[in-house]
mmCIF file of C-alpha atoms in Angstrom:
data_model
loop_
_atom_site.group_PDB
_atom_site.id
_atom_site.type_symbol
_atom_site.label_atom_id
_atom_site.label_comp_id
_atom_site.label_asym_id
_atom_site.label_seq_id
_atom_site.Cartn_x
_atom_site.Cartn_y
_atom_site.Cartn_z
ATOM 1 C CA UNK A 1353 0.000 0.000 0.000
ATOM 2 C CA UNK A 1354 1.092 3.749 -0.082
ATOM 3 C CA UNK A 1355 2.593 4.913 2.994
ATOM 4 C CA UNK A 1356 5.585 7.263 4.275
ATOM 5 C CA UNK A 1357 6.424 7.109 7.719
ATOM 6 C CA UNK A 1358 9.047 8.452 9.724
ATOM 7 C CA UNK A 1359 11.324 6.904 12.318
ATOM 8 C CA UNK A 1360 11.671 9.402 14.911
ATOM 9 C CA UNK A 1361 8.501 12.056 16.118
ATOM 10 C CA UNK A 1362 10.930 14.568 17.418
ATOM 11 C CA UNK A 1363 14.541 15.297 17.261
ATOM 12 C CA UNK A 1364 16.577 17.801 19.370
ATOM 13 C CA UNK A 1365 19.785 19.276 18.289
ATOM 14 C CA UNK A 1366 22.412 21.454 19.519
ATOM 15 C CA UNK A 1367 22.443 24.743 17.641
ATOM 16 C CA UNK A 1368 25.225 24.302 15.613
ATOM 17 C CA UNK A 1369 25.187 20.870 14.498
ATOM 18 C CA UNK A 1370 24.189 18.998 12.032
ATOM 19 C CA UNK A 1371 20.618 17.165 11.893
ATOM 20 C CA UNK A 1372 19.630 14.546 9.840
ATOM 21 C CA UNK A 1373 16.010 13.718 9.551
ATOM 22 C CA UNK A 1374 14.939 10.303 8.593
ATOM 23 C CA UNK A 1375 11.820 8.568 6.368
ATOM 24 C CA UNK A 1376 11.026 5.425 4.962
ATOM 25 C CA UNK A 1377 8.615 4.562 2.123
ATOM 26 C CA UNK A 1378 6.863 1.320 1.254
ATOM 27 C CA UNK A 1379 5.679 2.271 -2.247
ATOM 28 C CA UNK A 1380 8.387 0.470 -4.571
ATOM 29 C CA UNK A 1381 6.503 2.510 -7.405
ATOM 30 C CA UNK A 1382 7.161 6.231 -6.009
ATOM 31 C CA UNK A 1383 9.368 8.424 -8.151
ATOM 32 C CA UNK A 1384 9.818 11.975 -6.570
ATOM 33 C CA UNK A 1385 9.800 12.801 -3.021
ATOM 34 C CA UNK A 1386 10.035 16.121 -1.577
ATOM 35 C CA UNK A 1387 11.042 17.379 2.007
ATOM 36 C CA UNK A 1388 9.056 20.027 3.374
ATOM 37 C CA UNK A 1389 9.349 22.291 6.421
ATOM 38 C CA UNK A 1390 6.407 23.786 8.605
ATOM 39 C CA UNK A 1391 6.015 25.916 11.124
ATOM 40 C CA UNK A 1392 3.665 27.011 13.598
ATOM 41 C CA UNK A 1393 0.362 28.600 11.956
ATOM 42 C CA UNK A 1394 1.888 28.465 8.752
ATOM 43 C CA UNK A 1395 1.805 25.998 5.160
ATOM 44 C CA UNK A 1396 4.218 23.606 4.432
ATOM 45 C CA UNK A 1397 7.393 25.346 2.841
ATOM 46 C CA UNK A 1398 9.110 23.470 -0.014
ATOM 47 C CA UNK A 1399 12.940 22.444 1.004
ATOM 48 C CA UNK A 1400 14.130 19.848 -1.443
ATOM 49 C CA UNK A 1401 13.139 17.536 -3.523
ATOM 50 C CA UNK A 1402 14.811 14.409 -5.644
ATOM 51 C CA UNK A 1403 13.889 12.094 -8.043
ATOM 52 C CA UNK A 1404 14.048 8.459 -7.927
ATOM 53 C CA UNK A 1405 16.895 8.575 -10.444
ATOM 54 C CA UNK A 1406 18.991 10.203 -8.670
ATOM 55 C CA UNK A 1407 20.573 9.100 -4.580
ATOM 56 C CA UNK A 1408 22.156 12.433 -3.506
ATOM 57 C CA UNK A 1409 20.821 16.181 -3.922
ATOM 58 C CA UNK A 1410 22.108 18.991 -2.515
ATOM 59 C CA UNK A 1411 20.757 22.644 -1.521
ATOM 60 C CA UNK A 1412 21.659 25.501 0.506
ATOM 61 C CA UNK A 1413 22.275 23.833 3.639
ATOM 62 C CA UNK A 1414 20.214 20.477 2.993
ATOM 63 C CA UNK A 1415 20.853 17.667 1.902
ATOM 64 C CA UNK A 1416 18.700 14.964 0.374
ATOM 65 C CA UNK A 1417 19.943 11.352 0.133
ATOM 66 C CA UNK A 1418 17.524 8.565 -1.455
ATOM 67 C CA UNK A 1419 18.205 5.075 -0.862
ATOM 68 C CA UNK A 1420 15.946 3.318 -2.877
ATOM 69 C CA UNK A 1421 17.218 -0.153 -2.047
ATOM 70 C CA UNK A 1422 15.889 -0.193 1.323
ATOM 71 C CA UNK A 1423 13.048 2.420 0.661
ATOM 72 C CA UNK A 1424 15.367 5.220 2.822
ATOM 73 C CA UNK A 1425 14.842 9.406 2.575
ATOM 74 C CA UNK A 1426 17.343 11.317 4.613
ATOM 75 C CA UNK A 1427 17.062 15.053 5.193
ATOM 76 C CA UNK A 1428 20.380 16.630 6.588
ATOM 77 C CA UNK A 1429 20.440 19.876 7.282
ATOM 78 C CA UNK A 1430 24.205 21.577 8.345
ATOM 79 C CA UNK A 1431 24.978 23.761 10.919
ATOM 80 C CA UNK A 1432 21.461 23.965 12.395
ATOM 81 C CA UNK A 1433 19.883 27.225 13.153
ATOM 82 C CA UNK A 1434 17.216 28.406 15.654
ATOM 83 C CA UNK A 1435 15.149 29.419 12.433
ATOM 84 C CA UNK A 1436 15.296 25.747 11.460
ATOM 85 C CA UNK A 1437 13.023 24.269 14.609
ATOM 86 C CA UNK A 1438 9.552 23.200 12.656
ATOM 87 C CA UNK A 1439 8.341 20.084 11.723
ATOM 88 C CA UNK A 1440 9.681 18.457 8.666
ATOM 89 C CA UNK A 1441 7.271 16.164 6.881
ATOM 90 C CA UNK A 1442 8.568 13.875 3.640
ATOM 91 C CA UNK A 1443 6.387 13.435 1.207
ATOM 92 C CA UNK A 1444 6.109 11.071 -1.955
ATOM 93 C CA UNK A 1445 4.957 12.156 -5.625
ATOM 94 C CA UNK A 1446 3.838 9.457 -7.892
ATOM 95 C CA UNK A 1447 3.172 10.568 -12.113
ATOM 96 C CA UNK A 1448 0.778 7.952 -11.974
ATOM 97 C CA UNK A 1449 -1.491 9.593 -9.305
ATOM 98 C CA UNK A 1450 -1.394 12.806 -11.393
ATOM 99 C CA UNK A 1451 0.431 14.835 -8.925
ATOM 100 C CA UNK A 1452 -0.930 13.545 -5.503
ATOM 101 C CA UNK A 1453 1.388 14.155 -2.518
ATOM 102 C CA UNK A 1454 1.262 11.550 0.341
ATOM 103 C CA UNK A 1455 2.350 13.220 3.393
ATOM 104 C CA UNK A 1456 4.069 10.832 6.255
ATOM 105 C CA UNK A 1457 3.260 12.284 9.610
ATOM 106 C CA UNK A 1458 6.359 14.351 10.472
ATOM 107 C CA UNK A 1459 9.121 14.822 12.850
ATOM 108 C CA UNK A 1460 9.600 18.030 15.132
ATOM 109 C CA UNK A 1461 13.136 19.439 15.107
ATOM 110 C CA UNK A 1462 13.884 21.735 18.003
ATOM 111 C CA UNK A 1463 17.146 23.416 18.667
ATOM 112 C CA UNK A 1464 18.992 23.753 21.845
ATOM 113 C CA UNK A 1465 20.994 26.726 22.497
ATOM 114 C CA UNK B 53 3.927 39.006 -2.399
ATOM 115 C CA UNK B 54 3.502 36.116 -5.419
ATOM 116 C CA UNK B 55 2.906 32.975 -3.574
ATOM 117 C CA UNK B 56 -0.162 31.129 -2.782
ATOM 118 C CA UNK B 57 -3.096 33.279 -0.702
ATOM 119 C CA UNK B 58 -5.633 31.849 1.061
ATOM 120 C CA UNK B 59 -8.362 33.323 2.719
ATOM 121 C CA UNK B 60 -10.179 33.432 5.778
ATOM 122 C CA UNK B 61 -7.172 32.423 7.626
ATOM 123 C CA UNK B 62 -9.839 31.206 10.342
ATOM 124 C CA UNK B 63 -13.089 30.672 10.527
ATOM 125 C CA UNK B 64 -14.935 30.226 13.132
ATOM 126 C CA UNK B 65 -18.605 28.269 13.113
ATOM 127 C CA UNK B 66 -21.643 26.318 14.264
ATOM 128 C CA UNK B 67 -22.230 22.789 13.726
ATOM 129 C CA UNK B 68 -24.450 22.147 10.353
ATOM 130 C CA UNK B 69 -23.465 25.926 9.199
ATOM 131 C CA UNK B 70 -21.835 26.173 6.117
ATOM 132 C CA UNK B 71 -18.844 27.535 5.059
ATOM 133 C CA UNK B 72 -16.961 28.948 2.230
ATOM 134 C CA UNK B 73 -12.856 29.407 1.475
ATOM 135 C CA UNK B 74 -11.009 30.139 -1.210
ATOM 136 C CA UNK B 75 -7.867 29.889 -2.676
ATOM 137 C CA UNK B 76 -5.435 32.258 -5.095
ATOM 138 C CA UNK B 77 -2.844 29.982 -6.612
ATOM 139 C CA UNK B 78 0.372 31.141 -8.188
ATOM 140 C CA UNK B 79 -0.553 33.055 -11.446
ATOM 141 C CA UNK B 80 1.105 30.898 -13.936
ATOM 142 C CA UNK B 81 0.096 27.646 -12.404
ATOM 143 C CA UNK B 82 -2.747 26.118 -13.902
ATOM 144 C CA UNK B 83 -2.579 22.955 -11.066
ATOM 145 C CA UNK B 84 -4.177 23.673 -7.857
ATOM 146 C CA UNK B 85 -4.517 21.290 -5.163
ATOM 147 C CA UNK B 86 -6.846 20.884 -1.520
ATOM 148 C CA UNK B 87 -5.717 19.635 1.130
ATOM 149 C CA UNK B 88 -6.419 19.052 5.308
ATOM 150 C CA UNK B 89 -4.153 18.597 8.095
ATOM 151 C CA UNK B 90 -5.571 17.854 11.323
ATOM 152 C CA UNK B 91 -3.392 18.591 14.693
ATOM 153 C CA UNK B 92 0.265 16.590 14.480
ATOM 154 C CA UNK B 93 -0.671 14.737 10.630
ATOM 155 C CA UNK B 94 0.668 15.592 7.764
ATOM 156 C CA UNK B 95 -1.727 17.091 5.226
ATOM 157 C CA UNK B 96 -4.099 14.968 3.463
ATOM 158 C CA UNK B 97 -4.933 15.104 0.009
ATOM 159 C CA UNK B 98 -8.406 16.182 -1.168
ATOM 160 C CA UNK B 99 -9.119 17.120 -4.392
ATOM 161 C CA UNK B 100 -7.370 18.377 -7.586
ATOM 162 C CA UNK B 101 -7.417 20.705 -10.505
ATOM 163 C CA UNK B 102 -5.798 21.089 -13.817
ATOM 164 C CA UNK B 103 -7.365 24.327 -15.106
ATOM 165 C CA UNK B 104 -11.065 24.445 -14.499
ATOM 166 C CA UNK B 105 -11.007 20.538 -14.668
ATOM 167 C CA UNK B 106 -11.581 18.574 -11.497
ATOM 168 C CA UNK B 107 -8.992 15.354 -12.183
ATOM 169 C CA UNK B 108 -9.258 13.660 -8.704
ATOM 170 C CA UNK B 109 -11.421 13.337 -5.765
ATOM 171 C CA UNK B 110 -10.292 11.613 -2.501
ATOM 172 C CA UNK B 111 -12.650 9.414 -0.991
ATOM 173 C CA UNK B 112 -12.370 11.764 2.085
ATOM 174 C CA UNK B 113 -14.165 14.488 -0.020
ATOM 175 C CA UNK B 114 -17.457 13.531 1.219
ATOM 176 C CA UNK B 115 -20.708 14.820 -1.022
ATOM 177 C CA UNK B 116 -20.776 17.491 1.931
ATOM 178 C CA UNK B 117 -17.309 18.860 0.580
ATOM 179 C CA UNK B 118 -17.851 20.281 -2.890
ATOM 180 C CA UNK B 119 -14.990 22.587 -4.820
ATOM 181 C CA UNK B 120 -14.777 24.521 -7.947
ATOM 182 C CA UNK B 121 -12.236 26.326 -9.938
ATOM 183 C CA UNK B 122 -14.620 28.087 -12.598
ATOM 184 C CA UNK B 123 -12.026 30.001 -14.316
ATOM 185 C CA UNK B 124 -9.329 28.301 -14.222
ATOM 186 C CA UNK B 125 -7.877 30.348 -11.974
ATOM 187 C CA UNK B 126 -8.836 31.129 -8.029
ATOM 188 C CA UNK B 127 -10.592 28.089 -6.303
ATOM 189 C CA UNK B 128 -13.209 27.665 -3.208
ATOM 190 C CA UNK B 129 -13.656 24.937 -1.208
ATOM 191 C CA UNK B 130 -17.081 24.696 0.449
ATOM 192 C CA UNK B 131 -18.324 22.496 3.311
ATOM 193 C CA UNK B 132 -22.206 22.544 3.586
ATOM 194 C CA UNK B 133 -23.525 21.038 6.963
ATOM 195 C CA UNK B 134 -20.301 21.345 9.052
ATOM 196 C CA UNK B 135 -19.240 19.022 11.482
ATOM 197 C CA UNK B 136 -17.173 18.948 14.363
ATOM 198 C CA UNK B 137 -14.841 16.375 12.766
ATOM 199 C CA UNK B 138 -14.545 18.946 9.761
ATOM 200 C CA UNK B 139 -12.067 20.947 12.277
ATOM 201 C CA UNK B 140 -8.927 21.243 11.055
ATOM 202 C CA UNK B 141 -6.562 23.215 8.501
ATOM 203 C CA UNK B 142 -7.357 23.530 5.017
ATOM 204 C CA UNK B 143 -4.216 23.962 2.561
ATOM 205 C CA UNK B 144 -4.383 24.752 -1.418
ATOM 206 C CA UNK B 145 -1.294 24.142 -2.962
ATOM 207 C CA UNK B 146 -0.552 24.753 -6.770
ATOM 208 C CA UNK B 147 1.819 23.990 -9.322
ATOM 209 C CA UNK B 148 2.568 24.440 -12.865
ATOM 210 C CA UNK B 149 1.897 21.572 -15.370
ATOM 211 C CA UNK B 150 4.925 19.070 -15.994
ATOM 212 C CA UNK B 151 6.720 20.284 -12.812
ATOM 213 C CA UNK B 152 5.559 18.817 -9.883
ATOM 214 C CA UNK B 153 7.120 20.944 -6.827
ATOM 215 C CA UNK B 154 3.845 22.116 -5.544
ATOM 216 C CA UNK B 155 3.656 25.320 -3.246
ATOM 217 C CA UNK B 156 1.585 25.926 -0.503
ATOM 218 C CA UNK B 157 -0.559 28.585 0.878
ATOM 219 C CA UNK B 158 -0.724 29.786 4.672
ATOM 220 C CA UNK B 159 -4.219 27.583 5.605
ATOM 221 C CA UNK B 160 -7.438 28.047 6.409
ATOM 222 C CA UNK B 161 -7.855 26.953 10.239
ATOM 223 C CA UNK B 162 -11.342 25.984 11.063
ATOM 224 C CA UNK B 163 -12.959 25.103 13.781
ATOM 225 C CA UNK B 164 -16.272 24.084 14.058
ATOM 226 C CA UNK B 165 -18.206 24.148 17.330
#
């Protein structure tokens, strides 16, 4: 069935260091997955996303590694920031579903100072 | 501001009321996309446009849940007959055709009573 589920439900890093944000997939068929980032009150904000061709992608600060072997989405984001505590939901894309986005349910990154 | 506008940004109502939103997409995007994201889930996918076209209805569009996108453009999203269970936050999203990032808008939080 279609699922994306995350390991952890919250993660808490020291300001400064890197975090790395973890998701698994079941859907052997998915081929684009996006990270996104939310904060309070607000809409999901687009980060990164990657396509099932590809295993690494990199933006400012973030990382995206795909590990379609064992069904594995990795967010990393360097030298974490205050401004970077939300929660960070992965999400998977598939062309045959004409653009449908299946949401897992997120993990909460908080920073400590 | 170009992004994705979405208005009320609450609403506030009585069970079996109805109620109205409605959604500004990116100009050049002719995808638009409903979602709903109750407390601590990621969003859930409702319904979806490709112009004035409806494509795809989730089964969690109930007939109480009706959209439109007349012109191709802006979109509503009415609920007839609220119920308490309708509480939660209502997200449009839209895209342009072929490129499948999709970009969200701030929410519509209601809460029925």
């Amino acid at each position: 069935g279609e699922s994306v589920g995350l390991h952890l439900p919250t993660l808490s890093v020291q300001e400064g260091d890197n975090s790395i944000i973890n998701c698994a997939y079941s859907n052997s068929a998915s081929d684009y997955f996006i990270w996104y980032k939310q904060e309070s009150g607000k809409g999901p904000q687009f980060i990164i996303d990657i396509r099932s061709n590809m295993d690494k992608r990199q933006g400012q600060r973030v990382t995206v590694l795909l590990n379609k072997t064992v069904k594995h989405l990795s967010l990393q984001i360097a030298a974490t920031q205050p401004g970077d505590s939300a929660v960070y939901f992965c999400a998977e894309n598939m062309y045959s579903s004409a653009s449908k986005i299946i949401f897992g349910s997120g993990t909460r990154l908080s920073i400590r100072p | 501001d170009t992004g994705v506008s979405q208005n009320p940004r609450h609403k506030i109502t009585k069970r079996g009321q109805n109620v109205t939103f409605r959604c500004d997409p990116i100009s050049e995007h002719n995808r638009l996309y409903w979602y709903r994201q109750t407390l601590g889930q990621g969003p859930e996918f409702l319904t979806y446009f490709q112009n004035e076209a409806q494509l795809e209805k989730s089964r969690l569009l109930s007939d109480r849940f009706s959209a439109e996108r007349p012109k191709g453009s802006f979109s509503t999203l009415e609920i007839q007959r609220t119920e308490q269970g309708d509480s939660a936050m209502y997200l449009c999203a839209s895209s342009s055709s072929g490129i499948d990032t999709q970009y969200f808008g701030p929410g519509t939080r209601l809460t029925v009573l």
